[in-house]
Each structure stands twice: as C-alpha cells, then as structure tokens.
PDB file of C-alpha atoms in Angstrom:
ATOM      1  CA  UNK A  23     -11.084-100.939  92.956  1.00 46.00           C
ATOM      2  CA  UNK A  24     -12.257 -97.347  93.282  1.00 45.00           C
ATOM      3  CA  UNK A  25     -11.175 -97.610  96.922  1.00 46.00           C
ATOM      4  CA  UNK A  26      -7.476 -98.076  96.102  1.00 47.00           C
ATOM      5  CA  UNK A  27      -6.999 -94.463  94.891  1.00 50.00           C
ATOM      6  CA  UNK A  28      -8.735 -93.402  98.113  1.00 48.00           C
ATOM      7  CA  UNK A  29      -5.733 -94.760 100.012  1.00 47.00           C
ATOM      8  CA  UNK A  30      -3.537 -92.250  98.195  1.00 48.00           C
ATOM      9  CA  UNK A  31      -6.051 -89.415  98.566  1.00 48.00           C
ATOM     10  CA  UNK A  32      -5.958 -89.826 102.353  1.00 50.00           C
ATOM     11  CA  UNK A  33      -2.243 -88.917 102.299  1.00 50.00           C
ATOM     12  CA  UNK A  34      -1.379 -91.019 105.349  1.00 50.00           C
ATOM     13  CA  UNK A  35       2.292 -90.092 105.108  1.00 50.00           C
ATOM     14  CA  UNK A  36       1.401 -86.779 106.780  1.00 52.00           C
ATOM     15  CA  UNK A  37       0.687 -88.623 110.011  1.00 50.00           C
ATOM     16  CA  UNK A  38       3.415 -91.225 109.884  1.00 50.00           C
ATOM     17  CA  UNK A  39       6.369 -91.314 112.197  1.00 52.00           C
ATOM     18  CA  UNK A  40       9.844 -92.561 111.488  1.00 53.00           C
ATOM     19  CA  UNK A  41       8.681 -95.918 112.889  1.00 70.00           C
ATOM     20  CA  UNK A  42       5.873 -96.192 110.334  1.00 79.00           C
ATOM     21  CA  UNK A  43       6.916 -96.026 106.686  1.00 84.00           C
ATOM     22  CA  UNK A  44       4.336 -94.461 104.368  1.00 84.00           C
ATOM     23  CA  UNK A  45       4.446 -97.502 102.057  1.00 89.00           C
ATOM     24  CA  UNK A  46       3.140 -99.670 104.907  1.00 90.00           C
ATOM     25  CA  UNK A  47       0.165 -97.385 105.410  1.00 86.00           C
ATOM     26  CA  UNK A  48      -0.566 -97.308 101.669  1.00 90.00           C
ATOM     27  CA  UNK A  49      -0.472-101.116 101.412  1.00 94.00           C
ATOM     28  CA  UNK A  50      -2.603-101.422 104.530  1.00 91.00           C
ATOM     29  CA  UNK A  51      -5.284 -99.060 103.247  1.00 90.00           C
ATOM     30  CA  UNK A  52      -5.194-100.512  99.720  1.00 94.00           C
ATOM     31  CA  UNK A  53      -5.951-103.988 101.098  1.00 96.00           C
ATOM     32  CA  UNK A  54      -8.192-103.228 104.056  1.00 94.00           C
ATOM     33  CA  UNK A  55     -10.550-100.734 102.380  1.00 93.00           C
ATOM     34  CA  UNK A  56     -11.806-103.176  99.711  1.00 96.00           C
ATOM     35  CA  UNK A  57     -11.744-106.040 102.250  1.00 97.00           C
ATOM     36  CA  UNK A  58     -14.598-104.462 104.224  1.00 97.00           C
ATOM     37  CA  UNK A  59     -17.290-104.538 101.501  1.00 97.00           C
ATOM     38  CA  UNK A  60     -15.926-107.701  99.866  1.00 98.00           C
ATOM     39  CA  UNK A  61     -15.938-109.530 103.200  1.00 98.00           C
ATOM     40  CA  UNK A  62     -19.519-108.449 103.824  1.00 98.00           C
ATOM     41  CA  UNK A  63     -20.532-109.767 100.409  1.00 98.00           C
ATOM     42  CA  UNK A  64     -18.757-113.091 100.993  1.00 98.00           C
ATOM     43  CA  UNK A  65     -20.394-113.519 104.408  1.00 96.00           C
ATOM     44  CA  UNK A  66     -23.904-112.743 103.216  1.00 95.00           C
ATOM     45  CA  UNK A  67     -23.823-114.250  99.726  1.00 95.00           C
ATOM     46  CA  UNK A  68     -24.939-117.761  98.844  1.00 95.00           C
ATOM     47  CA  UNK A  69     -22.331-120.207 100.150  1.00 92.00           C
ATOM     48  CA  UNK A  70     -20.393-122.703  98.066  1.00 92.00           C
ATOM     49  CA  UNK A  71     -20.885-121.050  94.683  1.00 96.00           C
ATOM     50  CA  UNK A  72     -17.894-120.408  92.418  1.00 97.00           C
ATOM     51  CA  UNK A  73     -18.342-116.653  92.998  1.00 97.00           C
ATOM     52  CA  UNK A  74     -18.341-117.149  96.785  1.00 97.00           C
ATOM     53  CA  UNK A  75     -15.188-119.261  96.626  1.00 96.00           C
ATOM     54  CA  UNK A  76     -13.336-116.849  94.312  1.00 98.00           C
ATOM     55  CA  UNK A  77     -14.314-113.767  96.313  1.00 98.00           C
ATOM     56  CA  UNK A  78     -13.476-115.586  99.546  1.00 98.00           C
ATOM     57  CA  UNK A  79      -9.979-116.393  98.301  1.00 98.00           C
ATOM     58  CA  UNK A  80      -9.405-112.773  97.292  1.00 98.00           C
ATOM     59  CA  UNK A  81     -10.741-111.541 100.648  1.00 98.00           C
ATOM     60  CA  UNK A  82      -8.583-114.006 102.588  1.00 98.00           C
ATOM     61  CA  UNK A  83      -5.488-112.916 100.662  1.00 98.00           C
ATOM     62  CA  UNK A  84      -6.259-109.240 101.322  1.00 98.00           C
ATOM     63  CA  UNK A  85      -6.717-109.975 105.014  1.00 98.00           C
ATOM     64  CA  UNK A  86      -3.407-111.862 105.256  1.00 98.00           C
ATOM     65  CA  UNK A  87      -1.568-109.029 103.462  1.00 98.00           C
ATOM     66  CA  UNK A  88      -3.262-106.493 105.751  1.00 96.00           C
ATOM     67  CA  UNK A  89      -2.304-108.468 108.863  1.00 96.00           C
ATOM     68  CA  UNK A  90       1.340-108.939 107.845  1.00 97.00           C
ATOM     69  CA  UNK A  91       1.661-105.314 106.758  1.00 95.00           C
ATOM     70  CA  UNK A  92       0.221-104.085 110.059  1.00 92.00           C
ATOM     71  CA  UNK A  93       3.419-105.041 111.878  1.00 92.00           C
ATOM     72  CA  UNK A  94       5.221-102.173 110.097  1.00 90.00           C
ATOM     73  CA  UNK A  95       2.596 -99.722 111.360  1.00 86.00           C
ATOM     74  CA  UNK A  96       3.798 -98.624 114.770  1.00 79.00           C
ATOM     75  CA  UNK A  97       2.423 -96.366 117.446  1.00 68.00           C
ATOM     76  CA  UNK A  98       4.055 -93.172 118.650  1.00 64.00           C
ATOM     77  CA  UNK A  99       6.261 -95.203 120.976  1.00 67.00           C
ATOM     78  CA  UNK A 100       7.669 -97.139 118.027  1.00 71.00           C
ATOM     79  CA  UNK A 101       6.267-100.464 119.145  1.00 74.00           C
ATOM     80  CA  UNK A 102       3.297-102.540 118.136  1.00 80.00           C
ATOM     81  CA  UNK A 103       0.186-102.079 120.224  1.00 80.00           C
ATOM     82  CA  UNK A 104      -2.774-104.073 121.487  1.00 82.00           C
ATOM     83  CA  UNK A 105      -4.589-103.601 118.159  1.00 84.00           C
ATOM     84  CA  UNK A 106      -1.993-105.933 116.600  1.00 89.00           C
ATOM     85  CA  UNK A 107      -3.662-108.815 118.454  1.00 93.00           C
ATOM     86  CA  UNK A 108      -6.217-108.725 115.623  1.00 94.00           C
ATOM     87  CA  UNK A 109      -3.374-109.295 113.140  1.00 95.00           C
ATOM     88  CA  UNK A 110      -2.140-112.365 114.994  1.00 96.00           C
ATOM     89  CA  UNK A 111      -5.682-113.743 115.250  1.00 96.00           C
ATOM     90  CA  UNK A 112      -6.167-113.151 111.509  1.00 97.00           C
ATOM     91  CA  UNK A 113      -2.922-114.942 110.632  1.00 98.00           C
ATOM     92  CA  UNK A 114      -4.075-117.960 112.654  1.00 98.00           C
ATOM     93  CA  UNK A 115      -7.775-117.892 111.737  1.00 98.00           C
ATOM     94  CA  UNK A 116      -7.537-117.542 107.949  1.00 98.00           C
ATOM     95  CA  UNK A 117      -5.474-120.738 107.430  1.00 98.00           C
ATOM     96  CA  UNK A 118      -7.613-122.524 110.026  1.00 98.00           C
ATOM     97  CA  UNK A 119     -10.813-121.455 108.261  1.00 98.00           C
ATOM     98  CA  UNK A 120      -9.476-122.684 104.917  1.00 97.00           C
ATOM     99  CA  UNK A 121      -8.433-125.988 106.491  1.00 98.00           C
ATOM    100  CA  UNK A 122     -11.869-126.425 108.066  1.00 98.00           C
ATOM    101  CA  UNK A 123     -13.610-125.800 104.727  1.00 96.00           C
ATOM    102  CA  UNK A 124     -11.374-128.303 102.953  1.00 96.00           C
ATOM    103  CA  UNK A 125     -12.041-130.964 105.548  1.00 98.00           C
ATOM    104  CA  UNK A 126     -15.791-130.371 105.263  1.00 96.00           C
ATOM    105  CA  UNK A 127     -16.432-128.558 108.553  1.00 98.00           C
ATOM    106  CA  UNK A 128     -18.439-125.746 106.995  1.00 96.00           C
ATOM    107  CA  UNK A 129     -19.899-124.568 110.324  1.00 97.00           C
ATOM    108  CA  UNK A 130     -16.367-124.202 111.717  1.00 98.00           C
ATOM    109  CA  UNK A 131     -15.253-122.452 108.530  1.00 98.00           C
ATOM    110  CA  UNK A 132     -18.116-119.969 108.761  1.00 97.00           C
ATOM    111  CA  UNK A 133     -17.402-119.277 112.443  1.00 97.00           C
ATOM    112  CA  UNK A 134     -13.703-118.714 111.727  1.00 97.00           C
ATOM    113  CA  UNK A 135     -14.248-116.349 108.825  1.00 98.00           C
ATOM    114  CA  UNK A 136     -17.064-114.502 110.567  1.00 98.00           C
ATOM    115  CA  UNK A 137     -14.736-113.969 113.533  1.00 97.00           C
ATOM    116  CA  UNK A 138     -12.037-112.527 111.269  1.00 98.00           C
ATOM    117  CA  UNK A 139     -14.570-110.161 109.690  1.00 98.00           C
ATOM    118  CA  UNK A 140     -15.842-109.002 113.083  1.00 97.00           C
ATOM    119  CA  UNK A 141     -12.219-108.425 114.120  1.00 95.00           C
ATOM    120  CA  UNK A 142     -11.715-106.360 110.958  1.00 96.00           C
ATOM    121  CA  UNK A 143     -14.659-104.135 111.857  1.00 96.00           C
ATOM    122  CA  UNK A 144     -13.524-103.765 115.492  1.00 94.00           C
ATOM    123  CA  UNK A 145      -9.935-102.942 114.464  1.00 91.00           C
ATOM    124  CA  UNK A 146     -11.299-100.424 111.954  1.00 89.00           C
ATOM    125  CA  UNK A 147     -13.379 -98.780 114.670  1.00 90.00           C
ATOM    126  CA  UNK A 148     -10.296 -98.500 116.879  1.00 87.00           C
ATOM    127  CA  UNK A 149      -8.320 -97.044 113.944  1.00 83.00           C
ATOM    128  CA  UNK A 150     -10.914 -94.276 113.618  1.00 83.00           C
ATOM    129  CA  UNK A 151     -10.539 -93.154 117.237  1.00 84.00           C
ATOM    130  CA  UNK A 152      -9.138 -89.657 117.878  1.00 84.00           C
ATOM    131  CA  UNK A 153      -5.356 -89.601 118.075  1.00 76.00           C
ATOM    132  CA  UNK A 154      -4.928 -92.575 115.731  1.00 73.00           C
ATOM    133  CA  UNK A 155      -3.227 -92.252 112.335  1.00 70.00           C
ATOM    134  CA  UNK A 156      -6.358 -92.848 110.236  1.00 72.00           C
ATOM    135  CA  UNK A 157      -8.397 -90.370 112.283  1.00 74.00           C
ATOM    136  CA  UNK A 158      -5.641 -87.761 111.870  1.00 74.00           C
ATOM    137  CA  UNK A 159      -5.446 -88.410 108.115  1.00 71.00           C
ATOM    138  CA  UNK A 160      -9.213 -88.091 107.664  1.00 72.00           C
ATOM    139  CA  UNK A 161      -9.716 -85.061 109.895  1.00 73.00           C
ATOM    140  CA  UNK A 162      -6.736 -83.118 108.576  1.00 65.00           C
TER     141      UNK A 162
END
C-alpha cells in the first residue's frame, strides 16, 4: 500500500489533457502500481493455497479496475490508442481465467492469467516510453 501515495507524488495531472481527467490517472496508478508486484507473487507462489486464491482475487479486481479506467485515459488526439488493446484483452481474459479455474482447467487458468500479467508488463513498458504521460510525469 506504500505504492498508492506514489501515485499522488507523481502528480500526473501536470501531463493530462482535457481528454484525460486527473482522477482517471490517479485511479489507474493506484491500481496498476500494486498490481505489478502482487501479480508476480501470485504467479510464482504456491498454487491453490488460500493465500494464492485471496491475492489472486485482489489482483484480478485491480486489473479489471485498471482496464476499465484506462478508457478515460486518452492520447493527445483525444481518442483511445493501440495500447488499449491490452485493456480489452484483460477484460476478456480475467473472467475467462476465473471460469477456467472454477471448471478445473488449471493449465488454462494459468495460461490466461500469465498472459494478462505479461500484457501488464508490456503495457507498462509502452507507458514509460518518451512522450507518454507516465514518462513525462516521472521525468518532469
């Protein structure tokens, strides 16, 4: 939870446009920043334990909130961009992964959730590219 105040320290509203409300950036950072280490823990921890299941539910919820919130974060043109493909994939893959786990297809569940995590890392790498809002916020 130390990461949540970091979202406010970054002051993303300095780089927002009229198409991107500051609240959307704050919500996005407050959910995505803890999702990175939590997702790593869930993926590499012992599977099926109560801790794995609880952390997985929290991670999945953070990812769904992040994906939905991302549609309020617009580019300089005011429209969504190619990076939002990751949001759509997340909104399809998280429920699918949960469904697969409940029906007993653990291999499918693992593949689904691993894919969402890899997408999170790729989207994060794109967000850190020069000219992007997060890069601008971090570099001043």
